[in-house]
Coordinates of C-alpha atoms in Angstrom, one line a residue:
Chain A
M1 CA 53.7 95.9 133.0
P2 CA 54.1 95.1 129.3
A3 CA 57.5 95.6 127.8
T4 CA 57.7 98.8 125.7
H5 CA 59.5 99.3 122.5
D6 CA 61.0 102.2 120.6
P7 CA 61.3 101.8 116.8
R8 CA 63.5 104.9 116.3
P9 CA 67.1 104.3 115.0
I10 CA 70.3 104.5 117.0
G11 CA 72.5 107.4 115.9
V12 CA 76.2 106.8 115.7
F13 CA 78.9 109.2 114.6
D14 CA 82.6 109.2 114.1
S15 CA 85.2 111.5 112.4
G16 CA 85.3 108.9 109.6
I17 CA 84.6 105.3 109.1
G18 CA 86.5 103.9 112.1
G19 CA 83.2 104.1 114.0
L20 CA 81.9 101.2 111.9
T21 CA 83.8 98.9 114.3
A22 CA 81.2 100.0 116.9
V23 CA 78.4 99.6 114.4
R24 CA 79.5 96.0 113.8
E25 CA 79.1 95.3 117.5
L26 CA 75.7 97.0 117.6
F27 CA 74.6 94.8 114.7
R28 CA 75.9 91.7 116.6
Q29 CA 74.3 92.6 119.9
L30 CA 71.1 94.3 118.7
P31 CA 70.1 92.7 115.4
H32 CA 66.6 94.4 115.4
E33 CA 67.9 98.0 115.7
E34 CA 68.1 100.4 112.9
V35 CA 71.3 102.5 112.8
V36 CA 71.9 105.9 111.3
Y37 CA 75.6 106.5 110.9
F38 CA 77.4 109.7 110.2
G39 CA 81.1 109.8 109.3
D40 CA 82.7 113.3 109.0
T41 CA 85.1 112.4 106.2
A42 CA 85.3 116.0 105.0
R43 CA 87.0 117.1 108.2
L44 CA 88.7 113.9 109.6
P45 CA 90.9 113.2 111.5
Y46 CA 89.8 114.8 114.8
G47 CA 92.8 113.4 116.7
N48 CA 95.0 116.4 116.2
K49 CA 92.3 119.1 116.7
S50 CA 91.4 121.3 119.7
K51 CA 88.6 120.7 122.2
E52 CA 86.7 123.7 120.8
T53 CA 86.9 122.6 117.2
V54 CA 86.0 119.0 117.9
T55 CA 83.1 120.1 120.1
R56 CA 81.8 122.4 117.4
F57 CA 82.0 119.6 114.8
S58 CA 80.3 117.2 117.2
V59 CA 77.4 119.5 117.9
E60 CA 76.8 120.0 114.2
I61 CA 76.7 116.3 113.6
A62 CA 74.5 115.5 116.6
S63 CA 72.0 118.2 115.3
F64 CA 71.9 116.3 112.0
L65 CA 71.3 113.0 113.8
V66 CA 68.6 114.5 116.0
R67 CA 66.8 115.7 112.9
Q68 CA 66.9 112.0 111.7
N69 CA 64.8 111.2 114.8
V70 CA 67.3 109.0 116.6
K71 CA 66.5 107.7 120.1
C72 CA 70.1 107.9 121.4
I73 CA 73.5 108.9 120.1
V74 CA 76.7 106.8 120.3
V75 CA 79.8 108.9 120.0
A76 CA 82.0 106.2 118.4
C77 CA 85.0 108.6 118.1
N78 CA 87.3 108.6 121.0
T79 CA 88.5 112.1 120.4
A80 CA 84.9 113.4 120.3
S81 CA 84.0 111.4 123.4
S82 CA 87.0 112.9 125.2
H83 CA 86.1 116.5 124.2
A84 CA 82.5 116.9 123.4
L85 CA 80.4 114.5 125.5
E86 CA 79.4 117.0 128.1
A87 CA 78.5 119.7 125.5
L88 CA 76.2 117.2 123.8
R89 CA 74.6 116.0 127.0
L90 CA 73.9 119.6 128.1
R91 CA 72.3 120.4 124.8
W92 CA 70.0 117.4 124.3
E93 CA 68.0 115.3 126.6
L94 CA 68.4 112.1 124.6
P95 CA 71.0 109.6 125.9
V96 CA 74.5 110.2 124.6
I97 CA 76.9 107.3 125.0
G98 CA 80.6 107.8 124.6
V99 CA 83.4 105.2 124.3
I100 CA 85.5 106.3 127.3
E101 CA 83.4 105.3 130.3
P102 CA 82.4 101.9 129.0
A103 CA 85.9 101.0 128.0
A104 CA 87.3 102.3 131.3
R105 CA 84.7 100.2 133.2
A106 CA 85.6 97.0 131.2
A107 CA 89.4 97.6 131.7
V108 CA 88.9 98.0 135.5
A109 CA 86.8 94.8 135.7
L110 CA 89.6 92.9 133.8
S111 CA 92.4 94.3 135.9
P112 CA 92.3 93.0 139.5
H113 CA 95.6 94.8 140.3
G114 CA 94.7 97.9 138.4
M115 CA 97.5 97.6 135.8
I116 CA 95.9 99.3 132.8
G117 CA 97.4 100.6 129.5
V118 CA 95.8 103.0 127.1
V119 CA 96.7 103.6 123.4
G120 CA 95.0 106.3 121.3
T121 CA 95.4 109.4 119.2
L122 CA 97.4 112.4 120.5
A123 CA 94.2 114.1 121.4
T124 CA 92.6 111.2 123.3
V125 CA 95.8 110.4 125.2
G126 CA 96.6 114.1 125.7
S127 CA 93.1 114.8 127.1
G128 CA 93.6 112.4 130.0
A129 CA 90.0 111.3 129.7
Y130 CA 90.7 107.6 130.2
L131 CA 92.9 108.3 133.2
E132 CA 90.2 110.4 134.8
E133 CA 87.5 107.9 134.1
I134 CA 89.6 104.9 135.3
H135 CA 90.5 106.8 138.5
K136 CA 86.8 107.5 139.2
L137 CA 86.2 103.7 139.2
A138 CA 89.6 102.5 140.7
P139 CA 91.5 105.3 142.4
A140 CA 94.5 103.1 143.0
A141 CA 94.9 102.0 139.4
S142 CA 98.2 102.4 137.6
V143 CA 97.5 103.8 134.1
L144 CA 100.2 104.0 131.4
S145 CA 99.2 105.8 128.2
R146 CA 100.9 106.1 124.8
A147 CA 99.8 108.1 121.8
C148 CA 100.2 106.1 118.5
P149 CA 99.7 108.6 115.8
L150 CA 100.9 106.4 112.9
F151 CA 98.4 103.5 113.6
V152 CA 95.5 105.2 111.9
P153 CA 97.4 106.0 108.6
L154 CA 98.8 102.4 108.7
V155 CA 95.3 100.9 109.0
E156 CA 94.0 103.2 106.3
E157 CA 96.9 102.1 104.1
G158 CA 95.8 98.5 104.7
W159 CA 99.1 97.5 106.2
L160 CA 97.6 95.5 109.0
D161 CA 100.3 92.8 108.9
H162 CA 103.1 94.6 107.3
R163 CA 106.7 94.6 108.6
V164 CA 106.6 98.4 109.0
T165 CA 103.5 98.2 111.2
H166 CA 105.3 95.6 113.3
L167 CA 108.2 97.9 113.8
V168 CA 106.0 100.9 114.5
A169 CA 104.0 98.9 117.1
E170 CA 107.2 97.6 118.7
E171 CA 108.4 101.2 119.2
Y172 CA 105.1 102.6 120.4
L173 CA 104.5 99.6 122.8
A174 CA 108.0 99.2 124.3
E175 CA 107.1 100.8 127.6
L176 CA 103.7 99.2 127.8
R177 CA 105.1 95.7 127.2
A178 CA 107.5 96.2 130.1
A179 CA 104.8 97.3 132.5
N180 CA 103.1 94.0 133.5
L181 CA 99.7 95.2 132.3
E182 CA 96.5 93.3 132.8
S183 CA 94.5 95.1 130.1
L184 CA 95.2 97.5 127.3
I185 CA 92.4 99.9 126.1
L186 CA 92.3 100.3 122.3
G187 CA 91.3 103.9 122.6
C188 CA 90.7 104.5 118.9
T189 CA 88.1 102.9 116.6
H190 CA 90.8 102.0 114.0
Y191 CA 92.9 100.0 116.4
P192 CA 90.7 96.8 116.6
L193 CA 92.0 96.0 113.1
L194 CA 95.5 95.8 114.6
A195 CA 94.3 93.5 117.5
P196 CA 96.1 90.4 116.2
L197 CA 99.4 92.3 116.1
L198 CA 98.8 94.0 119.4
H199 CA 97.8 90.7 121.0
E200 CA 101.0 89.1 119.7
L201 CA 103.2 91.9 121.1
M202 CA 101.4 92.3 124.4
G203 CA 101.2 88.6 125.1
P204 CA 98.2 86.4 126.2
G205 CA 98.1 87.8 129.7
V206 CA 96.9 91.3 128.6
H207 CA 93.2 91.7 127.8
L208 CA 92.6 94.0 124.8
V209 CA 89.6 96.3 125.4
D210 CA 87.8 97.4 122.2
S211 CA 86.3 100.8 123.1
G212 CA 83.7 100.7 120.3
A213 CA 82.5 97.2 121.3
E214 CA 82.2 98.4 124.9
A215 CA 80.1 101.4 123.8
A216 CA 77.8 99.1 121.9
R217 CA 77.4 96.9 124.9
A218 CA 76.6 99.9 127.1
T219 CA 74.1 101.1 124.5
A220 CA 72.3 97.7 124.5
Q221 CA 72.1 97.7 128.3
L222 CA 70.8 101.3 128.5
L223 CA 68.1 100.8 125.9
A224 CA 67.0 97.6 127.6
E225 CA 66.8 99.4 131.0
R226 CA 64.8 102.2 129.4
G227 CA 62.4 99.9 127.6
Q228 CA 63.6 101.4 124.3
L229 CA 64.7 98.4 122.4
A230 CA 63.2 97.9 118.9
A231 CA 60.7 95.1 118.4
A232 CA 61.7 92.3 116.0
G233 CA 60.9 93.5 112.5
G234 CA 59.6 91.9 109.4
P235 CA 61.6 89.6 107.0
R236 CA 63.4 92.6 105.5
G237 CA 65.1 93.3 108.8
P238 CA 66.1 96.8 110.0
Q239 CA 67.0 99.5 107.4
H240 CA 70.3 101.2 108.1
H241 CA 71.4 104.6 106.8
F242 CA 75.1 105.6 106.3
F243 CA 76.0 109.2 105.7
L244 CA 79.4 110.7 104.9
S245 CA 80.3 114.4 104.7
D246 CA 82.6 113.8 101.7
E247 CA 82.9 111.4 98.8
P248 CA 85.2 108.5 99.6
R249 CA 88.5 109.2 97.8
R250 CA 90.5 106.1 98.1
R251 CA 89.9 103.2 95.7
S252 CA 90.4 101.0 98.8
F253 CA 87.5 102.7 100.6
G254 CA 85.1 99.8 100.2
R255 CA 87.7 97.2 101.3
V256 CA 88.6 99.3 104.4
A257 CA 85.0 100.0 105.3
Q258 CA 84.2 96.3 105.0
S259 CA 87.1 95.4 107.3
F260 CA 85.7 97.8 109.9
L261 CA 82.1 96.7 109.5
G262 CA 82.7 93.0 109.1
R263 CA 80.4 93.0 106.0
P264 CA 80.1 95.0 102.8
L265 CA 79.0 98.6 103.5
P266 CA 75.5 99.2 102.1
H267 CA 74.7 102.3 100.0
V268 CA 76.2 105.5 101.4
T269 CA 74.7 109.0 101.1
V270 CA 77.0 111.9 100.9
V271 CA 75.3 114.7 102.6
D272 CA 74.1 117.5 100.5
Q273 CA 75.3 121.1 101.0
T274 CA 72.0 121.9 102.6
D275 CA 72.1 119.2 105.2
L276 CA 74.8 120.6 107.5
P277 CA 75.0 124.2 108.6
W278 CA 78.6 124.7 107.6
F279 CA 77.8 123.7 104.0
E280 CA 75.0 126.2 103.8
R281 CA 77.1 129.0 105.0
A282 CA 80.0 128.3 102.8
H283 CA 77.7 128.6 99.8
A284 CA 76.6 132.0 100.9
I285 CA 80.0 133.6 100.1
P286 CA 79.4 136.2 97.4
P287 CA 81.6 135.8 94.4
H288 CA 84.1 138.5 93.4
T289 CA 84.5 140.0 96.9
G290 CA 88.0 140.9 96.1
G291 CA 90.7 141.5 93.5
I292 CA 93.6 143.8 93.1
P293 CA 92.7 147.5 92.9
E294 CA 93.3 148.9 89.4
Chain B
M1 CA 109.8 154.4 83.1
P2 CA 110.5 154.2 86.9
A3 CA 110.3 150.9 88.6
T4 CA 107.0 150.6 90.5
H5 CA 106.5 148.9 93.8
D6 CA 103.6 147.3 95.7
P7 CA 103.9 147.2 99.5
R8 CA 101.0 144.8 100.0
P9 CA 101.7 141.3 101.4
I10 CA 101.9 138.0 99.6
G11 CA 99.1 135.6 100.7
V12 CA 100.1 132.0 101.1
F13 CA 97.8 129.1 102.2
D14 CA 98.1 125.4 102.9
S15 CA 96.0 122.8 104.6
G16 CA 98.4 123.0 107.5
I17 CA 102.0 124.1 108.2
G18 CA 103.6 122.2 105.3
G19 CA 103.3 125.3 103.2
L20 CA 105.9 126.9 105.4
T21 CA 108.5 125.2 103.2
A22 CA 107.2 127.5 100.4
V23 CA 107.4 130.5 102.7
R24 CA 111.0 129.6 103.6
E25 CA 111.8 129.9 99.9
L26 CA 109.8 133.2 99.6
F27 CA 111.9 134.6 102.5
R28 CA 115.1 133.5 100.8
Q29 CA 114.2 134.9 97.4
L30 CA 112.2 138.0 98.3
P31 CA 113.6 139.3 101.6
H32 CA 111.6 142.5 101.4
E33 CA 108.2 141.0 101.0
E34 CA 105.6 140.7 103.8
V35 CA 103.8 137.3 103.9
V36 CA 100.4 136.5 105.3
Y37 CA 100.1 132.8 105.8
F38 CA 97.0 130.7 106.5
G39 CA 97.1 127.1 107.6
D40 CA 93.8 125.3 107.8
T41 CA 94.8 123.1 110.7
A42 CA 91.1 122.6 111.8
R43 CA 90.4 120.7 108.6
L44 CA 93.7 119.2 107.5
P45 CA 94.6 117.0 105.7
Y46 CA 93.2 117.9 102.3
G47 CA 94.9 114.9 100.6
N48 CA 92.0 112.5 101.1
K49 CA 89.1 114.9 100.3
S50 CA 87.1 115.5 97.2
K51 CA 87.5 118.2 94.6
E52 CA 84.3 119.9 95.7
T53 CA 85.3 120.0 99.4
V54 CA 88.8 121.1 98.8
T55 CA 87.5 123.8 96.4
R56 CA 85.1 125.1 99.0
F57 CA 87.7 125.2 101.7
S58 CA 90.1 127.0 99.3
V59 CA 87.6 129.6 98.4
E60 CA 86.9 130.4 102.0
I61 CA 90.5 130.8 102.8
A62 CA 91.2 132.9 99.7
S63 CA 88.3 135.2 100.8
F64 CA 90.1 135.6 104.1
L65 CA 93.4 136.4 102.5
V66 CA 91.8 138.9 100.0
R67 CA 90.3 140.7 103.1
Q68 CA 93.9 140.9 104.4
N69 CA 94.7 143.0 101.2
V70 CA 97.2 140.6 99.7
K71 CA 98.6 141.3 96.2
C72 CA 98.7 137.7 95.1
I73 CA 97.9 134.3 96.5
V74 CA 100.3 131.3 96.5
V75 CA 98.4 128.0 96.9
A76 CA 101.2 126.1 98.6
C77 CA 99.1 123.0 99.0
N78 CA 99.5 120.5 96.2
T79 CA 96.0 119.1 96.7
A80 CA 94.4 122.6 96.6
S81 CA 96.5 123.5 93.6
S82 CA 95.3 120.3 91.8
H83 CA 91.6 120.9 92.6
A84 CA 90.9 124.6 93.3
L85 CA 93.2 126.8 91.2
E86 CA 90.7 127.4 88.4
A87 CA 87.9 128.2 90.8
L88 CA 90.1 130.8 92.6
R89 CA 91.2 132.3 89.3
L90 CA 87.7 132.6 88.1
R91 CA 86.6 134.3 91.3
W92 CA 89.3 136.9 91.8
E93 CA 91.4 139.0 89.5
L94 CA 94.6 139.0 91.5
P95 CA 97.3 136.5 90.5
V96 CA 96.9 133.0 92.0
I97 CA 100.1 130.9 91.8
G98 CA 99.9 127.1 92.4
V99 CA 102.7 124.6 92.9
I100 CA 101.8 122.2 90.0
E101 CA 102.8 124.3 86.9
P102 CA 106.1 125.7 88.3
A103 CA 107.2 122.2 89.5
A104 CA 106.2 120.6 86.2
R105 CA 108.2 123.3 84.3
A106 CA 111.3 122.7 86.5
A107 CA 111.1 119.0 86.1
V108 CA 110.8 119.2 82.3
A109 CA 113.8 121.5 82.2
L110 CA 115.8 119.1 84.3
S111 CA 114.8 116.0 82.3
P112 CA 116.2 116.0 78.7
H113 CA 114.8 112.6 78.0
G114 CA 111.5 113.3 79.7
M115 CA 111.9 110.7 82.4
I116 CA 109.9 112.3 85.3
G117 CA 108.6 110.8 88.5
V118 CA 105.9 112.3 90.8
V119 CA 105.3 111.5 94.5
G120 CA 102.4 113.1 96.4
T121 CA 99.2 112.5 98.4
L122 CA 96.5 110.2 97.1
A123 CA 94.5 113.2 95.9
T124 CA 97.4 114.9 94.1
V125 CA 98.5 111.8 92.3
G126 CA 94.9 110.7 91.7
S127 CA 94.0 114.0 90.1
G128 CA 96.5 113.5 87.3
A129 CA 97.3 117.3 87.6
Y130 CA 101.1 116.9 87.3
L131 CA 100.8 114.4 84.4
E132 CA 98.5 116.9 82.5
E133 CA 100.8 119.9 83.2
I134 CA 104.0 118.0 82.2
H135 CA 102.3 116.8 79.0
K136 CA 101.4 120.3 78.1
L137 CA 105.1 121.2 78.2
A138 CA 106.6 118.0 77.0
P139 CA 104.0 115.8 75.2
A140 CA 106.5 112.9 74.9
A141 CA 107.5 112.8 78.5
S142 CA 107.2 109.5 80.5
V143 CA 105.6 110.2 83.8
L144 CA 105.6 107.7 86.6
S145 CA 103.5 108.7 89.7
R146 CA 103.2 107.1 93.1
A147 CA 101.0 108.1 96.1
C148 CA 102.8 108.0 99.4
P149 CA 100.1 108.5 102.0
L150 CA 102.4 107.6 105.0
F151 CA 105.0 110.3 104.3
V152 CA 103.0 113.1 105.9
P153 CA 102.3 111.3 109.2
L154 CA 105.9 110.2 109.3
V155 CA 107.2 113.7 108.9
E156 CA 104.7 115.0 111.5
E157 CA 105.9 112.3 113.9
G158 CA 109.4 113.7 113.3
W159 CA 110.7 110.4 112.1
L160 CA 112.8 111.9 109.3
D161 CA 115.7 109.5 109.6
H162 CA 113.9 106.6 111.2
R163 CA 114.3 103.0 110.1
V164 CA 110.6 102.8 109.6
T165 CA 110.7 105.8 107.3
H166 CA 113.5 104.1 105.3
L167 CA 111.4 100.9 104.9
V168 CA 108.3 102.9 103.9
A169 CA 110.2 104.9 101.3
E170 CA 111.9 101.8 99.9
E171 CA 108.4 100.3 99.4
Y172 CA 106.8 103.4 97.9
L173 CA 109.8 104.2 95.6
A174 CA 110.6 100.6 94.4
E175 CA 109.2 101.2 90.9
L176 CA 110.4 104.7 90.6
R177 CA 114.0 103.6 91.5
A178 CA 113.9 101.1 88.7
A179 CA 112.7 103.6 86.1
N180 CA 115.8 105.5 85.1
L181 CA 114.3 108.8 86.1
E182 CA 116.0 112.2 85.5
S183 CA 113.9 114.1 88.0
L184 CA 111.4 113.4 90.8
I185 CA 108.8 116.0 91.7
L186 CA 108.1 116.2 95.5
G187 CA 104.5 116.9 95.0
C188 CA 103.6 117.7 98.7
T189 CA 105.0 120.4 100.9
H190 CA 105.9 117.9 103.6
Y191 CA 108.3 116.0 101.4
P192 CA 111.3 118.3 101.3
L193 CA 112.0 117.3 104.9
L194 CA 112.5 113.8 103.5
A195 CA 114.8 115.1 100.7
P196 CA 118.0 113.6 102.2
L197 CA 116.4 110.1 102.4
L198 CA 114.8 110.4 99.0
H199 CA 118.1 111.6 97.5
E200 CA 119.9 108.6 99.0
L201 CA 117.3 106.2 97.6
M202 CA 116.9 107.7 94.2
G203 CA 120.7 108.3 93.6
P204 CA 122.7 111.3 92.5
G205 CA 121.4 111.2 88.9
V206 CA 117.8 112.1 89.9
H207 CA 117.1 115.8 90.5
L208 CA 114.5 116.3 93.3
V209 CA 112.1 119.1 92.5
D210 CA 110.7 120.9 95.5
S211 CA 107.2 122.1 94.4
G212 CA 107.0 124.8 97.1
A213 CA 110.3 126.3 96.2
E214 CA 109.4 126.3 92.5
A215 CA 106.1 128.2 93.4
A216 CA 108.2 130.7 95.3
R217 CA 110.5 131.2 92.3
A218 CA 107.4 131.6 90.0
T219 CA 106.0 134.2 92.4
A220 CA 109.2 136.2 92.5
Q221 CA 109.3 136.2 88.7
L222 CA 105.7 137.2 88.3
L223 CA 105.9 140.1 90.8
A224 CA 109.0 141.4 89.1
E225 CA 107.4 141.3 85.7
R226 CA 104.3 143.1 87.0
G227 CA 106.4 145.8 88.9
Q228 CA 104.8 144.6 92.1
L229 CA 107.8 143.8 94.2
A230 CA 107.9 145.5 97.6
A231 CA 110.5 148.2 98.2
A232 CA 113.3 147.6 100.7
G233 CA 111.8 148.5 104.0
G234 CA 113.2 150.0 107.2
P235 CA 115.5 148.4 109.7
R236 CA 112.6 146.4 111.2
G237 CA 112.2 144.4 108.0
P238 CA 108.9 143.1 106.7
Q239 CA 106.2 142.1 109.2
H240 CA 104.8 138.7 108.6
H241 CA 101.5 137.3 109.8
F242 CA 100.7 133.6 110.5
F243 CA 97.1 132.4 110.9
L244 CA 95.9 128.9 111.8
S245 CA 92.3 127.8 111.9
D246 CA 92.9 125.7 115.0
E247 CA 95.3 125.7 118.0
P248 CA 98.4 123.6 117.5
R249 CA 97.8 120.3 119.5
R250 CA 101.1 118.6 119.4
R251 CA 103.8 119.5 121.8
S252 CA 106.2 119.0 118.9
F253 CA 104.4 121.7 116.8
G254 CA 107.1 124.4 117.3
R255 CA 109.8 122.0 116.3
V256 CA 108.0 120.7 113.2
A257 CA 107.1 124.3 112.2
Q258 CA 110.7 125.4 112.6
S259 CA 111.9 122.5 110.5
F260 CA 109.5 123.6 107.7
L261 CA 110.2 127.3 107.9
G262 CA 114.0 127.0 108.6
R263 CA 113.7 129.4 111.5
P264 CA 111.6 129.7 114.6
L265 CA 107.9 130.4 113.8
P266 CA 106.9 133.9 114.9
H267 CA 103.7 134.6 116.8
V268 CA 100.7 132.7 115.4
T269 CA 97.1 133.9 115.4
V270 CA 94.3 131.4 115.7
V271 CA 91.5 132.8 113.7
D272 CA 88.5 133.9 115.7
Q273 CA 85.1 132.4 115.1
T274 CA 84.0 135.5 113.3
D275 CA 86.9 135.4 110.8
L276 CA 85.8 132.5 108.6
P277 CA 82.3 132.1 107.4
W278 CA 82.0 128.4 108.5
F279 CA 82.8 129.5 112.1
E280 CA 80.0 132.1 112.1
R281 CA 77.4 129.7 110.8
A282 CA 78.3 127.0 113.2
H283 CA 77.7 129.3 116.1
A284 CA 74.3 130.2 114.8
I285 CA 73.0 126.7 115.7
P286 CA 70.2 127.2 118.3
P287 CA 70.6 125.2 121.4
H288 CA 68.1 122.5 122.4
T289 CA 66.8 121.9 118.9
G290 CA 66.1 118.3 119.7
G291 CA 65.6 115.7 122.4
I292 CA 63.5 112.6 122.8
P293 CA 59.7 113.2 122.6
E294 CA 58.1 112.5 126.0

């Protein structure tokens, strides 16, 4: 039987640009694939929002990606993976790959005695999604979780090696460092940028598991199994598309995006009001619907 | 001419619960007034979003408040005040009070030599709104601004007197401390919770200007001038209403809200999908609009 190919792009979304760490790994593992990326910068962060809200946002974005004719969707956002994966899989037939299951699988493989730590946003840790997934694979595993809500703003400030970030990490990781862990899941796409610091604090015996990179690996495997990898293209290489729901505001945006992606970010399209359903509806508000009665 | 009264509530909105610091001041200055508060917790923070997006969100929320029959709207969010005030004033006839102009006025009055500092989010500082407003009142004033993006997450973490917060504040305020300021505008509703630390760092010669409190004072004055204050009510006192666009996620929510409001937060209503236009439209997405072609 001849190998089959599927030239359609891989869809990736995240609450912002942190998901570019997963795209970097897709580029590395699947150099012939086209990627369509969507970052919901108008509504980020997701980490402090409810399951219902995160699911609604995720369904809207997945609808947008499906209209871009993607062959699968990588949910690079840990919060959206915790909350919305099932809703997306129920709604569409195309494969939807989250970050939780691949990262849990990697951590279990790297932890013979089942000593696993998890760091993430309040929502990811609070959801218990990693705990549940690890226990499916290794019911006897000991899982110690810690929400680290200041890590994302510190990364976005660019303070990757700042004294403040060291102090914050020492405080957040105190219990995890004392727990004889074999692996630590970085359950947020921003955290790989803190990997040198986390590695220094946790020590050489603790494997750091990058959830975005594991999702990229799972995607490569799944597409290979389904005969859906793209064929090697021409000399121009694959054409990627990056969409954001809001203009980048920080002057540091380009630098931060580059540190996530591992290369300069190509041209970004800010989605037009007509591209996402919530934009359309907002514009349908009639003017002068109120005012004080005279 | 007899004094007139207006029993309708005062509408207040913010990107989240930081605007409760303005409500605390409204309660203090206007004990007979009813307040309807809206915190856009589903889409916070606004500080890193564009003018267009913040304006759209603000118009949606103001529409909601107008339907609650408010007599005026206090935009307690500095970012929304910087970006959306004009759009709201163009759309509705009722008075719209922002935080920028009242805080600028207070700072100018407290600074005989015009030495004024401003701290706020990236969006507020980047908009130049305080600079512009101060220069309208005092063209010769020297204004030194600094964005402090980690202050909000530190306050939300509850680290008001933490060593990390001291270090962050020292770094952010270094130039401001060297500048012989007479006043410092706290251009974000979260910052009053850091007032003891900021006061310690800036020294006793620098007046801290709380933008939310100044907006409350401006509201009291405006309603008095227009004969629109509420009459003293019965023994039950005024009935306030608090709306959020998303369920509070943090276990610490009640504690943080109480520290903003200065008293326990009463019952909160999470707005139903039908209350805001963007909720309605999101629900109109048909299921199974995609899937891989077979």
